[in-house]
Amino acid sequence: MPSRQTPPLRNTVICGAVASLLNQGCAHDLTKAQGEKLAFAKELVQQGGEYIDPVLEEMAMVANEDLVFGVDGKGGVHAFCEDLHDASKNLEYIVLEEEQVYLFNDPNYSFAAFYRKSGRDLIAFNEACVSLVDENADKRKATYGIELHEAAHKEDEAHSAAVDAFVAQENFYNMSENDILQKLIVEERDFPYLLSTVSEELEFFLSGSVKEFVTRQYSTLDLMLQNVETQGEIGHSSFEEELVKMGTAEGWATLVVNENSTHLSFFLNYWGIPYEELQRIIAESGWYEEFVEEDVKEYVAEARRQLREQCEAREGMDQEIVSEPTFEISPHPKEHEGGRLRL
């Protein structure tokens, strides 16, 4: 999956070429993606279709109906799911079956990718903006959201003139995320941008909060054990309660989706999905069983082992303190010399 760090939204929503720039995109010298770069593009499509699309559909079912729409900004949940399905199938055809993935490198071209319908359909990535090599840390990685955005152009031929003009503004990169969402999704109801926004938010949540969950638990294990040492029985009970929660998808979901979470903001603030519904959907997504469960079992076993050793060590120290005399009584409390006390 893509990079674990969520990019600024303005970089996310600008990932697809607007219609007015398609001809410019076609003028680039394109190189067909091969080897690991093609494999990376394919992996995004495969994992996106398996792990992202089903969750997006579930989210749409319980979202604010006013902001769930399909091509041309029309329809509700049914239109969204149907057009998501069409974009996903189009993407599978272009990338998995036809392998029509191309690359170009142009720092002056503002977009991460474009979609071309003339001749054989293709998607081209701008390597000046994104990387299709997993270990490249200098650029943001290509995402399923970028691919899905482009594939949606098969049905939704162009962004509106208002969207083109908005994204082309010089101060676009200085705008707040809320201003961008308000214009592109709330006002213009742009379906490709809606797809890239919701799919990337899930992608980064999956690659970060979900897949890195156990790693983060290990990184705080010493601190948790210190808290148990400091708080005694209360700390022990609290830690054990958290370990029990991790043992099921439902309990784990409450640990990764709650009021302290900084992710899934679009689903919370724009689609208006309550935490309880988000927790349910994430618990039922299959992500826990696929990416988390086995590592959680190992972590819980290790945490309980260290907790047990800590308790045994503390009990041993307590026993030593009880068994040690606090002072020794001498049969001759004072020595005398010449009938006087030796001071």
Coordinates of N, CA and C in Angstrom, one line a residue, residues 19-108:
A19 N -9.5 18.3 -17.5 CA -9.7 18.0 -18.9 C -9.0 19.0 -19.8
S20 N -8.8 20.2 -19.4 CA -8.2 21.2 -20.3 C -6.7 20.9 -20.5
L21 N -6.1 20.1 -19.6 CA -4.7 19.8 -19.7 C -4.5 18.4 -20.4
L22 N -5.5 17.7 -20.8 CA -5.3 16.4 -21.3 C -4.4 16.4 -22.6
N23 N -4.7 17.4 -23.4 CA -3.9 17.4 -24.6 C -2.4 17.7 -24.3
Q24 N -2.2 18.5 -23.3 CA -0.8 18.7 -22.9 C -0.2 17.4 -22.4
G25 N -1.0 16.7 -21.6 CA -0.5 15.4 -21.1 C -0.1 14.5 -22.2
C26 N -1.0 14.5 -23.3 CA -0.7 13.6 -24.4 C 0.6 13.9 -25.1
A27 N 1.0 15.1 -24.9 CA 2.2 15.6 -25.7 C 3.5 15.1 -25.0
H28 N 3.4 14.6 -23.8 CA 4.6 14.1 -23.1 C 5.2 12.8 -23.8
D29 N 6.5 12.7 -23.6 CA 7.1 11.4 -24.1 C 6.8 10.4 -23.0
L30 N 6.1 9.4 -23.3 CA 5.7 8.4 -22.3 C 6.6 7.1 -22.5
T31 N 6.9 6.5 -21.3 CA 7.6 5.3 -21.3 C 6.8 4.3 -20.6
K32 N 6.6 3.1 -21.2 CA 5.7 2.1 -20.6 C 6.4 1.6 -19.3
A33 N 5.6 1.5 -18.2 CA 6.0 1.0 -16.9 C 6.3 -0.5 -17.0
Q34 N 7.4 -0.9 -16.5 CA 7.8 -2.3 -16.5 C 8.4 -2.7 -15.1
G35 N 8.6 -4.0 -15.0 CA 9.3 -4.5 -13.8 C 8.6 -4.1 -12.5
E36 N 9.4 -3.6 -11.5 CA 8.8 -3.3 -10.2 C 7.8 -2.2 -10.2
K37 N 8.0 -1.2 -11.2 CA 7.0 -0.1 -11.2 C 5.7 -0.6 -11.7
L38 N 5.6 -1.4 -12.7 CA 4.4 -2.0 -13.2 C 3.8 -2.9 -12.1
A39 N 4.6 -3.6 -11.4 CA 4.1 -4.5 -10.3 C 3.5 -3.7 -9.2
F40 N 4.1 -2.5 -8.9 CA 3.6 -1.7 -7.8 C 2.2 -1.1 -8.2
A41 N 2.1 -0.7 -9.5 CA 0.8 -0.1 -9.9 C -0.2 -1.2 -9.9
K42 N 0.1 -2.5 -10.2 CA -0.8 -3.6 -10.2 C -1.2 -3.9 -8.7
E43 N -0.2 -3.9 -7.8 CA -0.5 -4.2 -6.4 C -1.5 -3.2 -5.8
L44 N -1.4 -1.9 -6.2 CA -2.3 -0.9 -5.7 C -3.7 -1.3 -6.2
V45 N -3.9 -1.7 -7.4 CA -5.2 -2.0 -7.9 C -5.8 -3.2 -7.2
Q46 N -4.9 -4.3 -7.1 CA -5.4 -5.5 -6.4 C -5.8 -5.3 -5.0
Q47 N -5.0 -4.6 -4.2 CA -5.3 -4.4 -2.8 C -6.4 -3.4 -2.7
G48 N -6.5 -2.4 -3.6 CA -7.6 -1.4 -3.5 C -8.9 -2.1 -3.7
G49 N -9.0 -2.9 -4.7 CA -10.2 -3.6 -5.0 C -10.6 -4.6 -3.9
E50 N -9.7 -5.2 -3.2 CA -10.0 -6.1 -2.2 C -10.3 -5.5 -0.8
Y51 N -9.5 -4.5 -0.5 CA -9.6 -4.0 0.9 C -10.1 -2.5 1.0
I52 N -10.1 -1.8 -0.1 CA -10.6 -0.4 0.0 C -12.0 -0.2 -0.5
D53 N -12.3 -0.7 -1.7 CA -13.7 -0.6 -2.2 C -14.8 -1.1 -1.3
P54 N -14.7 -2.3 -0.8 CA -15.8 -2.8 0.1 C -16.0 -1.9 1.3
V55 N -15.0 -1.3 1.9 CA -15.1 -0.4 3.0 C -15.7 0.9 2.6
L56 N -15.3 1.4 1.5 CA -15.9 2.6 0.9 C -17.5 2.5 0.8
E57 N -17.9 1.3 0.2 CA -19.3 1.1 0.1 C -20.0 1.1 1.4
E58 N -19.4 0.5 2.4 CA -20.1 0.4 3.7 C -20.1 1.8 4.3
M59 N -19.1 2.6 4.1 CA -19.1 4.0 4.6 C -20.2 4.8 4.0
A60 N -20.3 4.6 2.7 CA -21.3 5.4 1.9 C -22.7 5.0 2.4
M61 N -23.0 3.8 2.9 CA -24.3 3.4 3.3 C -24.8 4.1 4.5
V62 N -23.8 4.6 5.4 CA -24.3 5.3 6.6 C -23.8 6.7 6.6
A63 N -23.4 7.3 5.5 CA -22.9 8.6 5.4 C -24.0 9.6 5.2
N64 N -23.7 10.9 5.4 CA -24.6 12.0 5.0 C -25.0 11.9 3.6
E65 N -26.2 11.7 3.3 CA -26.7 11.4 1.9 C -26.4 12.6 1.0
D66 N -26.3 13.8 1.5 CA -26.1 15.0 0.7 C -24.8 15.0 0.0
L67 N -23.8 14.3 0.6 CA -22.4 14.3 0.1 C -22.0 12.9 -0.4
V68 N -23.0 12.1 -0.8 CA -22.7 10.8 -1.4 C -23.3 10.9 -2.8
F69 N -22.5 10.8 -3.8 CA -23.0 11.0 -5.2 C -22.1 10.3 -6.2
G70 N -22.6 10.2 -7.4 CA -21.8 9.5 -8.4 C -21.4 10.5 -9.5
V71 N -21.3 10.0 -10.7 CA -20.8 10.7 -11.9 C -21.7 11.9 -12.0
D72 N -21.2 13.1 -12.4 CA -21.9 14.3 -12.6 C -22.5 14.9 -11.3
G73 N -22.1 14.3 -10.2 CA -22.6 14.8 -8.9 C -24.0 14.4 -8.6
K74 N -24.5 13.4 -9.3 CA -25.9 13.1 -9.2 C -26.1 11.8 -8.4
G75 N -27.3 11.6 -7.9 CA -27.6 10.3 -7.2 C -27.2 10.3 -5.8
G76 N -27.4 9.2 -5.1 CA -27.0 9.0 -3.8 C -26.1 7.8 -3.6
V77 N -26.4 7.0 -2.6 CA -25.6 5.8 -2.3 C -25.5 4.8 -3.5
H78 N -26.6 4.5 -4.1 CA -26.6 3.6 -5.2 C -25.7 4.1 -6.3
A79 N -25.8 5.4 -6.7 CA -25.0 5.9 -7.8 C -23.6 5.9 -7.4
F80 N -23.2 6.2 -6.1 CA -21.8 6.2 -5.7 C -21.2 4.8 -5.8
C81 N -21.9 3.8 -5.3 CA -21.4 2.5 -5.3 C -21.3 1.9 -6.8
E82 N -22.3 2.2 -7.6 CA -22.3 1.8 -9.0 C -21.1 2.4 -9.7
D83 N -20.9 3.7 -9.6 CA -19.9 4.4 -10.3 C -18.5 4.1 -9.7
L84 N -18.4 3.8 -8.4 CA -17.2 3.3 -7.9 C -16.8 1.9 -8.5
H85 N -17.8 1.1 -8.6 CA -17.6 -0.2 -9.2 C -17.1 -0.1 -10.6
D86 N -17.7 0.8 -11.4 CA -17.3 1.0 -12.8 C -15.9 1.5 -12.9
A87 N -15.5 2.5 -12.1 CA -14.2 3.0 -12.1 C -13.2 1.9 -11.7
S88 N -13.5 1.1 -10.7 CA -12.6 0.0 -10.3 C -12.5 -1.0 -11.4
K89 N -13.5 -1.4 -12.1 CA -13.5 -2.4 -13.2 C -12.6 -1.8 -14.3
N90 N -12.8 -0.5 -14.6 CA -12.1 0.1 -15.7 C -10.6 0.1 -15.3
L91 N -10.3 0.3 -14.1 CA -8.9 0.3 -13.6 C -8.3 -1.1 -13.7
E92 N -9.0 -2.1 -13.3 CA -8.5 -3.5 -13.5 C -8.2 -3.8 -14.9
Y93 N -9.1 -3.3 -15.8 CA -8.9 -3.6 -17.2 C -7.6 -2.9 -17.7
I94 N -7.5 -1.7 -17.4 CA -6.3 -0.9 -17.9 C -5.0 -1.4 -17.3
V95 N -5.0 -1.6 -16.0 CA -3.7 -1.9 -15.3 C -3.4 -3.4 -15.3
L96 N -4.4 -4.2 -14.9 CA -4.1 -5.6 -14.7 C -4.2 -6.4 -16.0
E97 N -5.2 -6.1 -16.8 CA -5.3 -6.9 -18.1 C -4.4 -6.3 -19.2
E98 N -4.6 -5.1 -19.5 CA -3.9 -4.4 -20.6 C -2.5 -3.9 -20.3
E99 N -2.2 -3.8 -19.0 CA -0.9 -3.2 -18.5 C -0.6 -1.9 -19.2
Q100 N -1.6 -1.1 -19.4 CA -1.4 0.2 -20.0 C -1.1 1.3 -19.0
V101 N 0.1 1.1 -18.4 CA 0.6 2.0 -17.4 C 1.9 2.7 -17.9
Y102 N 1.9 4.0 -18.0 CA 3.0 4.7 -18.6 C 3.6 5.7 -17.6
L103 N 4.8 6.1 -17.9 CA 5.5 7.1 -17.0 C 6.1 8.2 -17.8
F104 N 6.1 9.4 -17.2 CA 6.8 10.5 -17.8 C 7.4 11.3 -16.6
N105 N 8.3 12.3 -16.9 CA 8.9 13.0 -15.8 C 8.9 14.5 -16.2
D106 N 8.0 15.3 -15.6 CA 7.9 16.7 -16.0 C 7.7 17.5 -14.7
P107 N 8.7 18.2 -14.2 CA 8.5 19.0 -13.0 C 7.6 20.2 -13.2
N108 N 7.4 20.6 -14.5 CA 6.6 21.7 -14.8 C 5.1 21.3 -15.0

